[in-house]
mmCIF file of C-alpha atoms in Angstrom:
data_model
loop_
_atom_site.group_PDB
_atom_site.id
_atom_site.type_symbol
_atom_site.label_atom_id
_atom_site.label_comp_id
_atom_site.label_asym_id
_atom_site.label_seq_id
_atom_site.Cartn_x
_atom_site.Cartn_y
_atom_site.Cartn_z
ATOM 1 C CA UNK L 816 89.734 117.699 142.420
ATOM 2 C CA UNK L 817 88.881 113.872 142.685
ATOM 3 C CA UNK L 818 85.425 114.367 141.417
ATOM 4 C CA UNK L 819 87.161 116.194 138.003
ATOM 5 C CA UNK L 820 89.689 113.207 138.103
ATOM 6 C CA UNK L 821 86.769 110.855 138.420
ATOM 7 C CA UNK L 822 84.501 112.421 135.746
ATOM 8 C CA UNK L 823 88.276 112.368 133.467
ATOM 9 C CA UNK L 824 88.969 108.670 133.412
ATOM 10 C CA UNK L 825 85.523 107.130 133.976
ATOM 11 C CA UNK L 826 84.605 106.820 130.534
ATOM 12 C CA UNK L 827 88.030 105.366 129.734
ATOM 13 C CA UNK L 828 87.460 102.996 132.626
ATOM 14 C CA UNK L 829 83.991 102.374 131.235
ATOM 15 C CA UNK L 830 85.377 101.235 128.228
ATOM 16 C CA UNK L 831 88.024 99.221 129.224
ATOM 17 C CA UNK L 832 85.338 97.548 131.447
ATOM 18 C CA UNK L 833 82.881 96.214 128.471
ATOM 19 C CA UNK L 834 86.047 95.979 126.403
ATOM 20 C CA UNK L 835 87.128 93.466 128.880
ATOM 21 C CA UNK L 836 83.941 91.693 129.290
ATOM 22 C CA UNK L 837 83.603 91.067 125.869
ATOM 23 C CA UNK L 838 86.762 89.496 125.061
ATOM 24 C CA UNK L 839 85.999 87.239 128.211
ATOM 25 C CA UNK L 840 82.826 86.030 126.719
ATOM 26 C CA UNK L 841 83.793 85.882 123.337
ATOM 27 C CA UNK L 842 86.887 83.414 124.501
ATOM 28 C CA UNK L 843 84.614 81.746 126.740
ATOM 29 C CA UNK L 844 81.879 80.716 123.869
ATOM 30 C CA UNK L 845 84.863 79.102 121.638
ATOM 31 C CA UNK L 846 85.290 75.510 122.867
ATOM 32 C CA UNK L 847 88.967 74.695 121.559
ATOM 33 C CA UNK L 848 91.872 75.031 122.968
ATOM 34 C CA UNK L 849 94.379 77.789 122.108
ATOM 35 C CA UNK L 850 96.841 75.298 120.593
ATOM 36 C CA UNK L 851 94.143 73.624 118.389
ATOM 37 C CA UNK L 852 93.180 76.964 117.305
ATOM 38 C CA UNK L 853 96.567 77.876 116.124
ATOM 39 C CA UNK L 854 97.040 74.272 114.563
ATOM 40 C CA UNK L 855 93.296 74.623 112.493
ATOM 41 C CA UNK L 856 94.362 77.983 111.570
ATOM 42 C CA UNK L 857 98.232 76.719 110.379
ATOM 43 C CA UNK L 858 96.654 73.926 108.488
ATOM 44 C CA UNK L 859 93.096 75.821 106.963
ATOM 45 C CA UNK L 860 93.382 76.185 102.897
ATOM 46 C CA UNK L 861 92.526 79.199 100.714
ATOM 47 C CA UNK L 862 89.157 78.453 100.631
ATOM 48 C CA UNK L 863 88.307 78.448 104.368
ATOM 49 C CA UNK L 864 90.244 81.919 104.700
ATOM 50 C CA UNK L 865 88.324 83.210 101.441
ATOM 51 C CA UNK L 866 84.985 81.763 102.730
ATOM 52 C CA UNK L 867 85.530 84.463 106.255
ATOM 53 C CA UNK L 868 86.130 86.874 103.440
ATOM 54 C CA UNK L 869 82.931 86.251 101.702
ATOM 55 C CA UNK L 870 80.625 85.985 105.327
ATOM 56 C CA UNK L 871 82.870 89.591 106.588
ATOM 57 C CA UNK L 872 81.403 91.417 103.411
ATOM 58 C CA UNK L 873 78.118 89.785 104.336
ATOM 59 C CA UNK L 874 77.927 91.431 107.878
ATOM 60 C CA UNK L 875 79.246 94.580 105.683
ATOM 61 C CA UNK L 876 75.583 94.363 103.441
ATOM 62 C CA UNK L 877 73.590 93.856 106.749
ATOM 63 C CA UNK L 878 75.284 97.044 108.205
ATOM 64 C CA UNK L 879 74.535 98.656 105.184
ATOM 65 C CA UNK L 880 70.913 97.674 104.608
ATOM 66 C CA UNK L 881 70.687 98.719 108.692
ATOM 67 C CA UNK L 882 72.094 102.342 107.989
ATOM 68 C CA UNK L 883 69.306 102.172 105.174
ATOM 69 C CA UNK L 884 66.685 101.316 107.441
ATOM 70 C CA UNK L 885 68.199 104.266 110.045
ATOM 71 C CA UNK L 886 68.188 107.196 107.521
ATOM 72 C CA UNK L 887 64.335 105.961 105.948
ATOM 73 C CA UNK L 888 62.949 105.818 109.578
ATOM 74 C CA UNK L 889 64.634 109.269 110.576
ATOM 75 C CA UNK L 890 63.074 111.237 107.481
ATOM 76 C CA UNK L 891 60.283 113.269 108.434
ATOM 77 C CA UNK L 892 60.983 113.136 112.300
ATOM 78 C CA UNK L 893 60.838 116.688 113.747
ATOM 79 C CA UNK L 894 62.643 118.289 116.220
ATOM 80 C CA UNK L 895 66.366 119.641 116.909
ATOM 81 C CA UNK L 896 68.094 116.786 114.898
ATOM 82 C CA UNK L 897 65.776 116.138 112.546
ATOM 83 C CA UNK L 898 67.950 116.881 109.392
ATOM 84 C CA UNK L 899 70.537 114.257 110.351
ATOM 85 C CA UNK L 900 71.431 111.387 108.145
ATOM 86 C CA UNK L 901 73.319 108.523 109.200
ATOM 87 C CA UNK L 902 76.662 108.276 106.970
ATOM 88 C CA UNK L 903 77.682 104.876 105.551
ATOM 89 C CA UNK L 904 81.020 105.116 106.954
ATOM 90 C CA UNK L 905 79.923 106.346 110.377
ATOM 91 C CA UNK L 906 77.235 103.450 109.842
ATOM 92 C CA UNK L 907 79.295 100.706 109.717
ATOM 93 C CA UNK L 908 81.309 101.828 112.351
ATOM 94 C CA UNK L 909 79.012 102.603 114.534
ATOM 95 C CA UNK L 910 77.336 98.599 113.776
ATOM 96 C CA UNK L 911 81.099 97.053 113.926
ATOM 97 C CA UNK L 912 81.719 98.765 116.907
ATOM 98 C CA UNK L 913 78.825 97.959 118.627
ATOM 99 C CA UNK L 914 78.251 94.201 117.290
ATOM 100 C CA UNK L 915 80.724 92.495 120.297
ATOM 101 C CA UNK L 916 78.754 93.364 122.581
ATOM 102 C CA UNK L 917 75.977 90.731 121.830
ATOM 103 C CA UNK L 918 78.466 87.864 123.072
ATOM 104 C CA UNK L 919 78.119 89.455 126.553
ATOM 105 C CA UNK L 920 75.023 87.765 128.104
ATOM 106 C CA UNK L 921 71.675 89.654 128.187
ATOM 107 C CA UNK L 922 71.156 89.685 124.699
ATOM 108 C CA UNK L 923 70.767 93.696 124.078
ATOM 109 C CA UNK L 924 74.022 95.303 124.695
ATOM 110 C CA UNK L 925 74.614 95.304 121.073
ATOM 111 C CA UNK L 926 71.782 97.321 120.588
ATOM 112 C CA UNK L 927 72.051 99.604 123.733
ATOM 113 C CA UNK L 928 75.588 100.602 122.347
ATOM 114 C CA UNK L 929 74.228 101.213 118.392
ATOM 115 C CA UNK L 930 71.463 103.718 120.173
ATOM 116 C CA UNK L 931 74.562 105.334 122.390
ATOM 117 C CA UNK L 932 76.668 105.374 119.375
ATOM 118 C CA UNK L 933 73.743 106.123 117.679
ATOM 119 C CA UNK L 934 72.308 109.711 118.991
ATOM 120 C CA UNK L 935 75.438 110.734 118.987
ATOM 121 C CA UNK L 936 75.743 111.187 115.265
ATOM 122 C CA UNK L 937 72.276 112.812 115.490
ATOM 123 C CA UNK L 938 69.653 110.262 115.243
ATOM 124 C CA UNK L 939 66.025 110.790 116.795
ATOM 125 C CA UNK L 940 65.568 107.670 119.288
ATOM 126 C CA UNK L 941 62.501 107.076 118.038
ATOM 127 C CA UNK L 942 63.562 106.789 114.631
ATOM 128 C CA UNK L 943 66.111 104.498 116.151
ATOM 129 C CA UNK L 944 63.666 102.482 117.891
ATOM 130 C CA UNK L 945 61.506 101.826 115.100
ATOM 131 C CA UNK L 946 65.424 100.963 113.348
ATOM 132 C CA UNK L 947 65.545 98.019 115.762
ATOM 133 C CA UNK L 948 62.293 96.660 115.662
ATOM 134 C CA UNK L 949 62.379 97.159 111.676
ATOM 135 C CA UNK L 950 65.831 95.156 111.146
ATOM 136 C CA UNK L 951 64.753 92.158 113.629
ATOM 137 C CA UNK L 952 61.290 91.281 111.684
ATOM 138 C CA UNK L 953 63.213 91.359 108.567
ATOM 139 C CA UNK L 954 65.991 89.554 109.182
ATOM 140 C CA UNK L 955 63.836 86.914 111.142
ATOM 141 C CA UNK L 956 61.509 87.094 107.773
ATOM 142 C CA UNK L 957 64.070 86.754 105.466
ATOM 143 C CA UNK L 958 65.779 83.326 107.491
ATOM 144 C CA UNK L 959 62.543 82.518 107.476
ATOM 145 C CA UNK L 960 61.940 82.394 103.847
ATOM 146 C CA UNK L 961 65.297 80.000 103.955
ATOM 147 C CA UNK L 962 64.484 77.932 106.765
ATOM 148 C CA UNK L 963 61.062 76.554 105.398
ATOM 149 C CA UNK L 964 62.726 76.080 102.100
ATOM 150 C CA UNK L 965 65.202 73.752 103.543
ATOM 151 C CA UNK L 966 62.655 71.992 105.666
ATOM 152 C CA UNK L 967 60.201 71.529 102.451
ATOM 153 C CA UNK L 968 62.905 69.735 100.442
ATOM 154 C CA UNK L 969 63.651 67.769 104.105
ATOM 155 C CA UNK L 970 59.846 66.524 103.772
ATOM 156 C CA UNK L 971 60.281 67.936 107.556
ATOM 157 C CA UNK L 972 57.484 70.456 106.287
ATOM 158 C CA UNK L 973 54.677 69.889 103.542
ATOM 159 C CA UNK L 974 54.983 72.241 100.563
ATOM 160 C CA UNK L 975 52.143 73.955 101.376
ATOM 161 C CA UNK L 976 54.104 75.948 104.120
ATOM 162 C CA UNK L 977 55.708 78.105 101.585
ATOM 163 C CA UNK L 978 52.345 78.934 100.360
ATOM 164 C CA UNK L 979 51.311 80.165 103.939
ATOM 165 C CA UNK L 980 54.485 82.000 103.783
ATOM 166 C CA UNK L 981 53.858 83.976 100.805
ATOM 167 C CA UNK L 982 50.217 84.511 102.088
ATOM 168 C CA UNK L 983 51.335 86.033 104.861
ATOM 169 C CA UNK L 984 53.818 88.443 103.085
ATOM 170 C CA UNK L 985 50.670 89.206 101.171
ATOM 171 C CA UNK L 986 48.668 90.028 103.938
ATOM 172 C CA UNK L 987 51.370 92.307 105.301
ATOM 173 C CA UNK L 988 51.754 94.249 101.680
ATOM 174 C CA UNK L 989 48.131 94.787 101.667
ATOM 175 C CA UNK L 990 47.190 95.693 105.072
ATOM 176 C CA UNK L 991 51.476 97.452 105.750
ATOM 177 C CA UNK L 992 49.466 101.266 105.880
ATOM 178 C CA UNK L 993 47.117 100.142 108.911
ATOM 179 C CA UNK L 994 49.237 98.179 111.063
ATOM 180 C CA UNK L 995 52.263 100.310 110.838
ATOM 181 C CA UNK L 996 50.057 103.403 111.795
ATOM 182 C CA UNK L 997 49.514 101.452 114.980
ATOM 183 C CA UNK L 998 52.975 100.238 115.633
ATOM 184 C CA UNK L 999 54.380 103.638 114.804
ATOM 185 C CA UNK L 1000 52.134 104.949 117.764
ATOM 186 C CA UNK L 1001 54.008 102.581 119.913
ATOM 187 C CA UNK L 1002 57.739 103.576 119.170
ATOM 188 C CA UNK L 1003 56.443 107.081 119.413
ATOM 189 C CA UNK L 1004 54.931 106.256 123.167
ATOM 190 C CA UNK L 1005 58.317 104.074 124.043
ATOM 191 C CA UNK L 1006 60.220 106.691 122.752
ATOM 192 C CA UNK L 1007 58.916 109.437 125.449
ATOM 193 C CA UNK L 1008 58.886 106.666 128.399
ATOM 194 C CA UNK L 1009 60.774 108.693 130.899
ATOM 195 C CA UNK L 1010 62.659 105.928 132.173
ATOM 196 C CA UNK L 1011 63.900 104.961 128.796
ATOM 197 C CA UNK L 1012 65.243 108.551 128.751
ATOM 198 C CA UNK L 1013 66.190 108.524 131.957
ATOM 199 C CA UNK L 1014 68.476 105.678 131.532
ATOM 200 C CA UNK L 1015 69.547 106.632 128.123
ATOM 201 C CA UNK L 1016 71.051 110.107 129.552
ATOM 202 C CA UNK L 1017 72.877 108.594 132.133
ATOM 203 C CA UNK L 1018 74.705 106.125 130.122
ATOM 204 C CA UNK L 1019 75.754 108.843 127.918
ATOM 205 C CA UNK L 1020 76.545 110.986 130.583
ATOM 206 C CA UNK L 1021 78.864 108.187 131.832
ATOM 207 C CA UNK L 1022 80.882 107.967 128.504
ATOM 208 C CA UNK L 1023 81.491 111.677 128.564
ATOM 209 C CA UNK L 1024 77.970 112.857 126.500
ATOM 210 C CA UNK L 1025 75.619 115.269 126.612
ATOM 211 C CA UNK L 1026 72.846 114.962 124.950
ATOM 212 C CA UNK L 1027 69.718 117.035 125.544
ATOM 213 C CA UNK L 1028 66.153 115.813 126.268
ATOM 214 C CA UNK L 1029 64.979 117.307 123.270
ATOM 215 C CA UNK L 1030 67.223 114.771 121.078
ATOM 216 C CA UNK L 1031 66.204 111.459 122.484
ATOM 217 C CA UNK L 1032 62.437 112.116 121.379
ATOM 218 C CA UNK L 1033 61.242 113.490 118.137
ATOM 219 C CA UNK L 1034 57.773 113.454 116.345
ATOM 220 C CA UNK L 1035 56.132 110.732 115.511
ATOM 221 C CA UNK L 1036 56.916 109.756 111.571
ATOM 222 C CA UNK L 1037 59.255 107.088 112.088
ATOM 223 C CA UNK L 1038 59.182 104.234 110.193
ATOM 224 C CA UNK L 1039 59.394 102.869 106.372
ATOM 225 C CA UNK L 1040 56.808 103.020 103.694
ATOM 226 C CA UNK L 1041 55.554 99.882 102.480
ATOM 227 C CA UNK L 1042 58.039 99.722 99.227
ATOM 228 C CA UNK L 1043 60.831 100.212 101.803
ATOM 229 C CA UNK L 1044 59.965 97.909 103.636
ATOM 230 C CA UNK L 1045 59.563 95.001 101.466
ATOM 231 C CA UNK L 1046 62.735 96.852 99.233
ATOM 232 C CA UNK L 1047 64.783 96.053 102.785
ATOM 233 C CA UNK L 1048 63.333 92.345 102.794
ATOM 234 C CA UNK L 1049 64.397 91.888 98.919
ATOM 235 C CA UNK L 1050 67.995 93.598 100.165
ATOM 236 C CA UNK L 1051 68.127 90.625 103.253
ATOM 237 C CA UNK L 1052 66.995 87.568 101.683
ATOM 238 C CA UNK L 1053 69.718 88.668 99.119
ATOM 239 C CA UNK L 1054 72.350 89.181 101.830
ATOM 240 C CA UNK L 1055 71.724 85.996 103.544
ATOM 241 C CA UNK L 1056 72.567 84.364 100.236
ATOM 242 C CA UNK L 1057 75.659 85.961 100.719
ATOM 243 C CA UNK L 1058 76.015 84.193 104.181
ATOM 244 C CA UNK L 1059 75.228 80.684 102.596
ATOM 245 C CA UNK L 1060 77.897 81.225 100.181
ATOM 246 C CA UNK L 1061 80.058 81.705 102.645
ATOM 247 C CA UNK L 1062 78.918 78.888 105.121
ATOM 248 C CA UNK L 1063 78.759 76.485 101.978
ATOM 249 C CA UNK L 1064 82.430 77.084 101.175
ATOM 250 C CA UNK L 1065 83.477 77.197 104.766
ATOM 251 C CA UNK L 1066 81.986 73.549 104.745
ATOM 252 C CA UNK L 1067 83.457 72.310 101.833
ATOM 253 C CA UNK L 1068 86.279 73.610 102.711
ATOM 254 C CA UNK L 1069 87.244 70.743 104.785
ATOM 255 C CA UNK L 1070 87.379 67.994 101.992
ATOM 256 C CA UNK L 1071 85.069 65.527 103.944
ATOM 257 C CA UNK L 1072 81.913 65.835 101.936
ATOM 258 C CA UNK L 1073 79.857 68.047 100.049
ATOM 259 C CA UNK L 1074 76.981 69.864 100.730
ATOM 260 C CA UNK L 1075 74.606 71.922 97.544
ATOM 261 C CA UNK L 1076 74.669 75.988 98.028
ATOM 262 C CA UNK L 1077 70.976 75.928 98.689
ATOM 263 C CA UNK L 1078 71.488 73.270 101.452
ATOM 264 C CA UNK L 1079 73.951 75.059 102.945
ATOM 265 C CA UNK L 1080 72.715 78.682 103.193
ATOM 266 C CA UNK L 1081 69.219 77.230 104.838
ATOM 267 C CA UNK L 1082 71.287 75.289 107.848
ATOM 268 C CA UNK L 1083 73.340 78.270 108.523
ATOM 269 C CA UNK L 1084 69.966 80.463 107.968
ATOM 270 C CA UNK L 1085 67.385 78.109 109.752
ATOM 271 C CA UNK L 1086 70.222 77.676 113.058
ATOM 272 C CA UNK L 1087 70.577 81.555 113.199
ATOM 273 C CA UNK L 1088 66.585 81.852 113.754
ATOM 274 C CA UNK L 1089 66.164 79.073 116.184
ATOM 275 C CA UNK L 1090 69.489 80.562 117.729
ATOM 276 C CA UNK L 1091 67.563 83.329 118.488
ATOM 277 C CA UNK L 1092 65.668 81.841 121.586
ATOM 278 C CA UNK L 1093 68.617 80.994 122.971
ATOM 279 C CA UNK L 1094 69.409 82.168 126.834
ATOM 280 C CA UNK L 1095 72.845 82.110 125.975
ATOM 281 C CA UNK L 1096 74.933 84.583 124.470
ATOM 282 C CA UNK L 1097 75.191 84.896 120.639
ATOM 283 C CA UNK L 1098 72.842 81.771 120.282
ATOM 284 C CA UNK L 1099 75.410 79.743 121.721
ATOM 285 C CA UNK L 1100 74.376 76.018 122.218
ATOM 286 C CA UNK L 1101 71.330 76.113 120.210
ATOM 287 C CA UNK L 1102 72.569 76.971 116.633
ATOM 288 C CA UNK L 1103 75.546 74.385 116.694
ATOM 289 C CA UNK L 1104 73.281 71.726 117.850
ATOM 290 C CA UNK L 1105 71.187 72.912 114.655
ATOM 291 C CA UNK L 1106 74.162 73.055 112.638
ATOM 292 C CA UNK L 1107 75.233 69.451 113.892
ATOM 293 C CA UNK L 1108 71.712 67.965 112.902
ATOM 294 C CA UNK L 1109 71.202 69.330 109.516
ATOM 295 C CA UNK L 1110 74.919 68.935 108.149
ATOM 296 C CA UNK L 1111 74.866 65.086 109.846
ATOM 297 C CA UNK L 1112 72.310 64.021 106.890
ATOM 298 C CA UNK L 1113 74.482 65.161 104.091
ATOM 299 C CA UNK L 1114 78.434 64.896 106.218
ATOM 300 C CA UNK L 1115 77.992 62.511 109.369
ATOM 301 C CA UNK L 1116 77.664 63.324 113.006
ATOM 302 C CA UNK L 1117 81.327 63.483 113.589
ATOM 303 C CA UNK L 1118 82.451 65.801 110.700
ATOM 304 C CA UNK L 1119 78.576 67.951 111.235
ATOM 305 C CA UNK L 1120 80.254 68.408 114.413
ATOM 306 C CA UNK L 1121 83.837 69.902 114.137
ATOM 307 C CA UNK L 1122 82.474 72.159 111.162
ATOM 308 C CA UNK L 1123 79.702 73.584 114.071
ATOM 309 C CA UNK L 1124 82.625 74.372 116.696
ATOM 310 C CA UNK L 1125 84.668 75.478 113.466
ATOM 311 C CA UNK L 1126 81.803 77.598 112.281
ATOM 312 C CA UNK L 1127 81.694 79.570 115.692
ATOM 313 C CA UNK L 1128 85.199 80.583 115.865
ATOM 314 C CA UNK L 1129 85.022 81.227 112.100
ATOM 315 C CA UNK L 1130 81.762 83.528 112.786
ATOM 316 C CA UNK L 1131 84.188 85.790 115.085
ATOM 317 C CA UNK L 1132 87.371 85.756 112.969
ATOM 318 C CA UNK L 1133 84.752 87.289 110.272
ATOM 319 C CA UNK L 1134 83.398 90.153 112.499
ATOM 320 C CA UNK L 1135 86.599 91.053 113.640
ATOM 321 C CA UNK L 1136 87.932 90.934 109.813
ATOM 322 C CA UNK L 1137 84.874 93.231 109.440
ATOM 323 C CA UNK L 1138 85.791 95.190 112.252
ATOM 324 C CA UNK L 1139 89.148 95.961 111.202
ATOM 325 C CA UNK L 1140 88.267 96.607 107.193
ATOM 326 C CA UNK L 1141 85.746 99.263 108.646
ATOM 327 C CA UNK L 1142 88.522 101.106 111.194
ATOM 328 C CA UNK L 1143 91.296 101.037 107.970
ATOM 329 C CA UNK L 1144 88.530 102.880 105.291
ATOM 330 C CA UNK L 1145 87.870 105.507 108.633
ATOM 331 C CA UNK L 1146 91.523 106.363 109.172
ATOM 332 C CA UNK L 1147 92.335 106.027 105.687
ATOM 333 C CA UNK L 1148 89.247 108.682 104.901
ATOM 334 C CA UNK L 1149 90.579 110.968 107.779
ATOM 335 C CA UNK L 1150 94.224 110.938 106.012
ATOM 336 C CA UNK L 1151 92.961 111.743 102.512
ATOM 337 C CA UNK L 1152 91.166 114.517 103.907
ATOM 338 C CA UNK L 1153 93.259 116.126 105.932
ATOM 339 C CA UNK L 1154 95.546 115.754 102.863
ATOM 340 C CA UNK L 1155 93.317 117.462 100.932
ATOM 341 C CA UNK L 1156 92.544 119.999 103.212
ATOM 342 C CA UNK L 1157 96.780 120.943 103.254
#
């Protein structure tokens, strides 16, 4: 009887757990006070609440272009699941849902909970793997592409870097065929790592899932074609002009200077990829120090640095805008159909 009871509510207490963790860190990387918070909010114009807008529909494109990258690395895979396409609904739930989790320090329990979430609608884990590794090389190409912009028209960086740049994207379009034949041999060889499995089959066992050992692995034609490949890197350099529209009205917002769009999208861009090395969680430390240094040419150090703490508690009022604009359009799609369906 208390083993049934236990296996009932663990995965409830699970969840409350991480649920709980979360919120912890997430308050715990905004440094303001609760009352300054509700005084900035009180006192923030149209523009600052239509610049969240703006940055929420960006996280909406990078979802998006991720469910993209899902279903193109799971054609072809063989196996039980192999037919399974990632929806675009269930997609950006299943990256909303998971996205909290990267405040929580570690740096990968956003992605352990998008492969949970995941192989539950279906997905072939190494199709999922190769998802992962796919997204992170072109997002971290794409603010790359921003970043040395921005430091070129600094004179940080001699013009000639955006020519190595473009060689290098060159290189990759020619020579995509060989070295993805030997990368995909990689995800296909992490993919059947028992321990991976192993440790993938209790976690879903924990959250009430079953999901057989045949699932996790599939064959070994997971990955994107060359024109979907650099098709996904045309779809995030375009996004992330969607996130320095957003940034560069979030910093004008504040009527103490006045930075151009291009300026603005490589800061937020080029303090995202060095925010990656960060220990911390969500880049925290590193990208507002980033932030503080490139908006201090054009604003000053002291307005550079309220829009940096600003820009962090503005970055989470945006995924949880996200958040809750992908939960209405899933209950709202489960009422029309079961209206339908009467």
């Amino acid at each position: 009887m208390r083993i049934a009871m236990l296996r009932r509510w663990m995965p409830t207490a699970i969840k409350v757990a991480l649920v709980g963790l979360i919120v912890y860190f997430i308050a715990a990387n905004v440094p303001l006070k609760l009352a300054d918070i509700e005084t900035f909010l009180v006192e923030a114009n149209v523009q600052f609440y239509t610049s969240m807008v703006v940055f929420a529909f960006f996280l909406m494109l990078q979802a998006a272009i991720w469910v993209m990258i899902v279903n193109a690395s799971n054609e072809g895979v063989g196996g039980l699941r192999s037919g399974a396409r990632l929806g675009l609904l269930a997609g950006l739930r299943i990256f909303s849902d998971s996205q909290f989790a990267k405040y929580i320090p570690g740096g990968f329990w956003n992605f352990a909970g998008r492969v949970m979430l995941t192989t539950r609608a279906g997905i072939a884990l190494d199709a999922q793997l190769a998802a992962i590794v796919y997204e992170n090389i072109l997002l971290v190409s794409a603010a790359l592409c921003y970043a040395v912009v921005l430091l070129v028209s600094l004179d940080i960086a001699p013009a000639v870097y955006i020519i190595a740049v473009l060689a290098v994207f060159a290189a990759a379009y020619v020579f995509y065929d060989r070295t993805t034949a030997w990368i995909r041999w990689l995800f296909v060889r992490a993919s059947r790592w028992k321990t991976l499995r192993r440790v993938l089959g209790r976690l879903t066992a924990a959250l009430g899932q079953e999901i057989g050992a045949e699932a996790a692995v599939a064959g070994s034609e997971a990955g994107l074609t060359r024109n979907r490949f650099f098709g996904s890197l045309a779809c995030f350099i375009g996004s992330h002009m969607f996130m320095g529209i957003a940034f560069w009205m979030l910093t004008n917002s504040f009527g103490r200077g006045h930075v151009g769009l291009f300026y603005a999208a490589g800061t937020f861009a080029t303090s995202w990829l060095v925010g990656l090395f960060s220990p911390l969680p969500g880049g925290l430390g590193v990208r507002e120090g980033l932030l503080v240094y490139f908006l201090s040419l054009r604003l000053g150090a002291e307005t550079a640095l309220y829009i940096s703490v600003i820009a962090r508690l503005w970055n989470m009022m945006a995924e949880v805008m996200f958040w809750a604009a992908v939960r209405a359009a899933a209950y709202l799609t489960r009422r029309g159909r079961t209206y339908d369906e009467a």
